[in-house]
mmCIF file of C-alpha atoms in Angstrom:
data_model
loop_
_atom_site.group_PDB
_atom_site.id
_atom_site.type_symbol
_atom_site.label_atom_id
_atom_site.label_comp_id
_atom_site.label_asym_id
_atom_site.label_seq_id
_atom_site.Cartn_x
_atom_site.Cartn_y
_atom_site.Cartn_z
ATOM 1 C CA UNK X 207 -49.850 43.485 -68.289
ATOM 2 C CA UNK X 208 -50.735 40.345 -66.181
ATOM 3 C CA UNK X 209 -51.148 40.720 -62.647
ATOM 4 C CA UNK X 210 -50.512 36.880 -61.617
ATOM 5 C CA UNK X 211 -47.634 36.354 -59.540
ATOM 6 C CA UNK X 212 -45.070 33.897 -60.719
ATOM 7 C CA UNK X 213 -45.207 30.392 -58.938
ATOM 8 C CA UNK X 214 -42.564 29.899 -56.629
ATOM 9 C CA UNK X 215 -40.117 27.164 -57.104
ATOM 10 C CA UNK X 216 -39.742 26.364 -53.245
ATOM 11 C CA UNK X 217 -42.466 23.909 -51.989
ATOM 12 C CA UNK X 218 -44.952 25.097 -49.449
ATOM 13 C CA UNK X 219 -43.947 24.509 -45.760
ATOM 14 C CA UNK X 220 -45.587 21.367 -44.053
ATOM 15 C CA UNK X 221 -47.801 21.485 -41.335
ATOM 16 C CA UNK X 222 -46.183 21.819 -37.964
ATOM 17 C CA UNK X 223 -47.826 18.721 -36.481
ATOM 18 C CA UNK X 224 -46.568 16.424 -39.381
ATOM 19 C CA UNK X 225 -43.709 14.260 -38.156
ATOM 20 C CA UNK X 226 -40.537 14.129 -39.909
ATOM 21 C CA UNK X 227 -39.075 10.842 -41.008
ATOM 22 C CA UNK X 228 -35.402 11.994 -41.231
ATOM 23 C CA UNK X 229 -33.645 11.933 -37.715
ATOM 24 C CA UNK X 230 -32.296 15.155 -36.425
ATOM 25 C CA UNK X 231 -28.745 15.606 -35.590
ATOM 26 C CA UNK X 232 -29.522 15.478 -31.760
ATOM 27 C CA UNK X 233 -31.275 12.105 -32.087
ATOM 28 C CA UNK X 234 -28.582 10.597 -34.126
ATOM 29 C CA UNK X 235 -25.851 11.382 -31.566
ATOM 30 C CA UNK X 236 -28.002 10.259 -28.596
ATOM 31 C CA UNK X 237 -28.814 6.900 -30.420
ATOM 32 C CA UNK X 238 -25.230 6.037 -31.448
ATOM 33 C CA UNK X 239 -23.768 7.238 -27.955
ATOM 34 C CA UNK X 240 -26.345 4.905 -26.187
ATOM 35 C CA UNK X 241 -25.564 1.824 -28.617
ATOM 36 C CA UNK X 242 -21.673 2.374 -28.581
ATOM 37 C CA UNK X 243 -21.724 2.608 -24.644
ATOM 38 C CA UNK X 244 -23.711 -0.873 -24.687
ATOM 39 C CA UNK X 245 -21.372 -2.448 -26.885
ATOM 40 C CA UNK X 246 -18.338 -1.371 -24.875
ATOM 41 C CA UNK X 247 -20.042 -2.526 -21.664
ATOM 42 C CA UNK X 248 -19.918 -6.152 -22.977
ATOM 43 C CA UNK X 249 -22.954 -6.267 -25.648
ATOM 44 C CA UNK X 250 -26.664 -6.190 -25.354
ATOM 45 C CA UNK X 251 -29.145 -8.984 -26.427
ATOM 46 C CA UNK X 252 -32.759 -8.610 -26.296
ATOM 47 C CA UNK X 253 -32.221 -5.782 -23.946
ATOM 48 C CA UNK X 254 -30.037 -7.733 -21.357
ATOM 49 C CA UNK X 255 -26.286 -7.030 -20.620
ATOM 50 C CA UNK X 256 -24.316 -9.926 -20.951
ATOM 51 C CA UNK X 257 -20.988 -10.411 -18.985
ATOM 52 C CA UNK X 258 -18.406 -13.001 -20.002
ATOM 53 C CA UNK X 259 -17.703 -15.430 -17.133
ATOM 54 C CA UNK X 260 -13.983 -15.641 -18.686
ATOM 55 C CA UNK X 261 -13.922 -11.773 -18.448
ATOM 56 C CA UNK X 262 -14.884 -11.898 -14.745
ATOM 57 C CA UNK X 263 -12.499 -14.540 -13.992
ATOM 58 C CA UNK X 264 -9.597 -12.573 -15.784
ATOM 59 C CA UNK X 265 -10.282 -9.496 -13.614
ATOM 60 C CA UNK X 266 -10.300 -11.203 -10.207
ATOM 61 C CA UNK X 267 -6.861 -10.823 -8.973
ATOM 62 C CA UNK X 268 -4.962 -14.155 -8.036
ATOM 63 C CA UNK X 269 -4.951 -15.109 -4.389
ATOM 64 C CA UNK X 270 -2.923 -17.638 -2.397
ATOM 65 C CA UNK X 271 -2.890 -19.125 0.973
ATOM 66 C CA UNK X 272 -0.049 -18.239 3.437
ATOM 67 C CA UNK X 273 0.851 -19.422 6.760
ATOM 68 C CA UNK X 274 3.233 -17.644 8.881
ATOM 69 C CA UNK X 275 4.097 -16.860 12.634
ATOM 70 C CA UNK X 276 3.565 -13.143 13.666
ATOM 71 C CA UNK X 277 4.650 -12.184 17.015
ATOM 72 C CA UNK X 278 4.765 -15.798 18.215
ATOM 73 C CA UNK X 279 1.168 -16.567 16.751
ATOM 74 C CA UNK X 280 0.500 -18.805 13.882
ATOM 75 C CA UNK X 281 -1.573 -17.166 11.257
ATOM 76 C CA UNK X 282 -3.007 -18.395 8.032
ATOM 77 C CA UNK X 283 -4.672 -16.025 5.548
ATOM 78 C CA UNK X 284 -5.698 -15.642 1.917
ATOM 79 C CA UNK X 285 -4.119 -12.756 0.400
ATOM 80 C CA UNK X 286 -4.060 -11.142 -3.185
ATOM 81 C CA UNK X 287 -0.546 -12.097 -4.444
ATOM 82 C CA UNK X 288 0.177 -8.292 -4.637
ATOM 83 C CA UNK X 289 -0.128 -7.793 -0.998
ATOM 84 C CA UNK X 290 2.813 -6.435 0.866
ATOM 85 C CA UNK X 291 3.814 -7.779 4.213
ATOM 86 C CA UNK X 292 3.193 -4.196 5.488
ATOM 87 C CA UNK X 293 -0.471 -4.031 4.320
ATOM 88 C CA UNK X 294 -1.056 -7.614 5.705
ATOM 89 C CA UNK X 295 0.285 -6.546 9.206
ATOM 90 C CA UNK X 296 -1.774 -3.258 9.106
ATOM 91 C CA UNK X 297 -5.245 -4.048 7.434
ATOM 92 C CA UNK X 298 -5.532 -7.756 8.087
ATOM 93 C CA UNK X 299 -3.850 -8.189 11.495
ATOM 94 C CA UNK X 300 -4.318 -4.813 12.949
ATOM 95 C CA UNK X 301 -0.616 -4.468 13.986
ATOM 96 C CA UNK X 302 -0.344 -0.644 13.103
ATOM 97 C CA UNK X 303 2.953 -0.249 14.740
ATOM 98 C CA UNK X 304 4.765 -0.666 11.463
ATOM 99 C CA UNK X 305 4.327 2.805 9.624
ATOM 100 C CA UNK X 306 3.719 3.419 5.966
ATOM 101 C CA UNK X 307 5.965 6.190 5.212
ATOM 102 C CA UNK X 308 7.292 6.390 1.568
ATOM 103 C CA UNK X 309 5.839 2.852 0.609
ATOM 104 C CA UNK X 310 9.209 2.501 -1.527
ATOM 105 C CA UNK X 311 11.612 1.183 0.822
ATOM 106 C CA UNK X 312 13.551 4.576 1.316
ATOM 107 C CA UNK X 313 12.512 5.673 4.668
ATOM 108 C CA UNK X 314 12.694 2.481 7.126
ATOM 109 C CA UNK X 315 9.656 3.295 8.805
ATOM 110 C CA UNK X 316 8.219 -0.105 7.889
ATOM 111 C CA UNK X 317 10.990 -2.070 9.134
ATOM 112 C CA UNK X 318 10.306 -5.449 10.797
ATOM 113 C CA UNK X 319 12.225 -8.793 11.494
ATOM 114 C CA UNK X 320 11.712 -11.710 9.102
ATOM 115 C CA UNK X 321 13.463 -14.749 10.507
ATOM 116 C CA UNK X 322 15.589 -12.582 12.673
ATOM 117 C CA UNK X 323 16.619 -10.363 9.657
ATOM 118 C CA UNK X 324 15.331 -6.702 9.212
ATOM 119 C CA UNK X 325 13.397 -6.104 6.192
ATOM 120 C CA UNK X 326 11.416 -3.129 4.611
ATOM 121 C CA UNK X 327 7.852 -4.731 4.849
ATOM 122 C CA UNK X 328 6.567 -2.376 2.146
ATOM 123 C CA UNK X 329 8.854 -4.097 -0.266
ATOM 124 C CA UNK X 330 8.069 -7.651 0.802
ATOM 125 C CA UNK X 331 5.426 -9.684 -0.799
ATOM 126 C CA UNK X 332 3.388 -11.600 1.822
ATOM 127 C CA UNK X 333 2.683 -14.549 -0.504
ATOM 128 C CA UNK X 334 6.493 -15.185 -0.167
ATOM 129 C CA UNK X 335 6.715 -15.706 3.418
ATOM 130 C CA UNK X 336 5.344 -19.236 3.881
ATOM 131 C CA UNK X 337 6.498 -20.568 7.251
ATOM 132 C CA UNK X 338 8.222 -17.419 8.031
ATOM 133 C CA UNK X 339 8.639 -15.804 11.507
ATOM 134 C CA UNK X 340 7.910 -12.212 11.630
ATOM 135 C CA UNK X 341 8.472 -10.011 14.641
ATOM 136 C CA UNK X 342 7.011 -6.370 14.758
ATOM 137 C CA UNK X 343 7.410 -3.628 17.283
ATOM 138 C CA UNK X 344 4.235 -4.962 19.120
ATOM 139 C CA UNK X 345 5.974 -8.414 19.710
ATOM 140 C CA UNK X 346 9.453 -7.232 20.696
ATOM 141 C CA UNK X 347 9.017 -6.879 24.343
ATOM 142 C CA UNK X 348 7.902 -9.702 26.766
ATOM 143 C CA UNK X 349 4.513 -8.987 28.066
ATOM 144 C CA UNK X 350 4.713 -5.569 29.935
ATOM 145 C CA UNK X 351 8.462 -5.640 29.945
ATOM 146 C CA UNK X 352 10.026 -3.395 27.327
ATOM 147 C CA UNK X 353 12.955 -4.747 25.167
ATOM 148 C CA UNK X 354 16.153 -3.307 26.226
ATOM 149 C CA UNK X 355 16.284 -0.890 23.043
ATOM 150 C CA UNK X 356 12.781 0.249 23.796
ATOM 151 C CA UNK X 357 13.930 1.212 27.050
ATOM 152 C CA UNK X 358 17.037 2.625 25.945
ATOM 153 C CA UNK X 359 15.177 5.171 23.474
ATOM 154 C CA UNK X 360 13.212 6.286 26.578
ATOM 155 C CA UNK X 361 16.543 6.790 28.541
ATOM 156 C CA UNK X 362 18.101 8.726 25.772
ATOM 157 C CA UNK X 363 14.926 10.550 24.666
ATOM 158 C CA UNK X 364 15.662 9.186 21.056
ATOM 159 C CA UNK X 365 12.459 10.300 19.533
ATOM 160 C CA UNK X 366 10.191 13.419 19.115
ATOM 161 C CA UNK X 367 7.156 12.758 17.055
ATOM 162 C CA UNK X 368 7.530 9.048 17.109
ATOM 163 C CA UNK X 369 6.343 8.186 13.750
ATOM 164 C CA UNK X 370 9.685 6.678 12.669
ATOM 165 C CA UNK X 371 10.506 5.010 16.004
ATOM 166 C CA UNK X 372 9.097 1.584 15.434
ATOM 167 C CA UNK X 373 11.249 0.985 12.373
ATOM 168 C CA UNK X 374 14.266 2.635 14.194
ATOM 169 C CA UNK X 375 13.931 0.271 17.094
ATOM 170 C CA UNK X 376 13.543 -2.851 14.738
ATOM 171 C CA UNK X 377 16.206 -1.768 12.595
ATOM 172 C CA UNK X 378 18.393 -1.034 15.739
ATOM 173 C CA UNK X 379 17.677 -4.747 17.055
ATOM 174 C CA UNK X 380 18.798 -6.210 13.759
ATOM 175 C CA UNK X 381 21.977 -4.056 13.795
ATOM 176 C CA UNK X 382 22.962 -5.355 17.130
ATOM 177 C CA UNK X 383 22.187 -8.912 16.201
ATOM 178 C CA UNK X 384 24.458 -8.328 13.027
ATOM 179 C CA UNK X 385 27.048 -7.052 15.200
ATOM 180 C CA UNK X 386 27.420 -3.726 13.478
ATOM 181 C CA UNK X 387 27.788 -1.857 16.777
ATOM 182 C CA UNK X 388 31.595 -1.510 16.916
ATOM 183 C CA UNK X 389 31.533 2.387 16.845
ATOM 184 C CA UNK X 390 29.062 5.409 16.405
ATOM 185 C CA UNK X 391 30.219 5.560 12.640
ATOM 186 C CA UNK X 392 29.420 1.990 12.227
ATOM 187 C CA UNK X 393 26.218 2.296 13.795
ATOM 188 C CA UNK X 394 25.248 5.312 11.616
ATOM 189 C CA UNK X 395 26.287 3.433 8.553
ATOM 190 C CA UNK X 396 24.221 0.389 9.342
ATOM 191 C CA UNK X 397 21.198 2.390 10.307
ATOM 192 C CA UNK X 398 21.377 4.885 7.461
ATOM 193 C CA UNK X 399 18.383 3.358 5.719
ATOM 194 C CA UNK X 400 16.170 4.729 8.409
ATOM 195 C CA UNK X 401 15.198 8.367 8.299
ATOM 196 C CA UNK X 402 14.183 10.473 11.429
ATOM 197 C CA UNK X 403 12.707 13.719 10.034
ATOM 198 C CA UNK X 404 13.047 15.086 13.593
ATOM 199 C CA UNK X 405 16.725 14.788 13.447
ATOM 200 C CA UNK X 406 17.069 12.547 16.731
ATOM 201 C CA UNK X 407 20.135 10.680 15.029
ATOM 202 C CA UNK X 408 22.553 11.308 17.873
ATOM 203 C CA UNK X 409 20.372 10.152 20.480
ATOM 204 C CA UNK X 410 19.421 7.050 18.429
ATOM 205 C CA UNK X 411 22.906 6.030 18.069
ATOM 206 C CA UNK X 412 23.479 6.465 21.794
ATOM 207 C CA UNK X 413 20.514 4.242 22.607
ATOM 208 C CA UNK X 414 21.820 1.578 20.155
ATOM 209 C CA UNK X 415 25.489 1.672 21.841
ATOM 210 C CA UNK X 416 23.834 1.548 25.233
ATOM 211 C CA UNK X 417 21.845 -1.614 24.216
ATOM 212 C CA UNK X 418 24.454 -3.227 22.632
ATOM 213 C CA UNK X 419 26.947 -2.561 25.635
ATOM 214 C CA UNK X 420 24.553 -4.324 27.693
ATOM 215 C CA UNK X 421 24.614 -7.371 25.684
ATOM 216 C CA UNK X 422 28.315 -7.848 25.926
#
């Protein structure tokens, strides 16, 4: 009986220090991820990332020059065509009296006068106001003298937190100019676009009535 062991069909293991020519799953994933990321970023040639000038130009937002008068002062600025009048007033002109409430034209906190008419500045594109005249709460009075409606708000205690007050006053001035102050009901109807979360509506109507009566 032979004592020789049968030869195994399994090849002997290679040395631990012998490098393998086949990529591992880990190196394959790392390599393809790095290459794919470079391609998405814009392409790599000679190890240098290329940025297409046309791509940069396409990503830059369109801008325009606009000249308008704000509270009696002529202003000329370059603005992103998507900039609202509210953002222009607050962020570039530093006129923070107009408040950003809903930013959707539903609360009236951003109301200003444009050419004498009240508008929601959050919905008004600044680029469309070439040669327009804008009045904000900061420019309503004459120096240290308050506008009659500002004084009426104080006399009637027509505010609590005060957040909506600038928009309420600007809307009230527009309401008076438009002649919609024949009755408390009419005032409430034409001031209905301005929300007061503190619930000062009764006193706001009284302030508008008081001011309108003084103008007659």
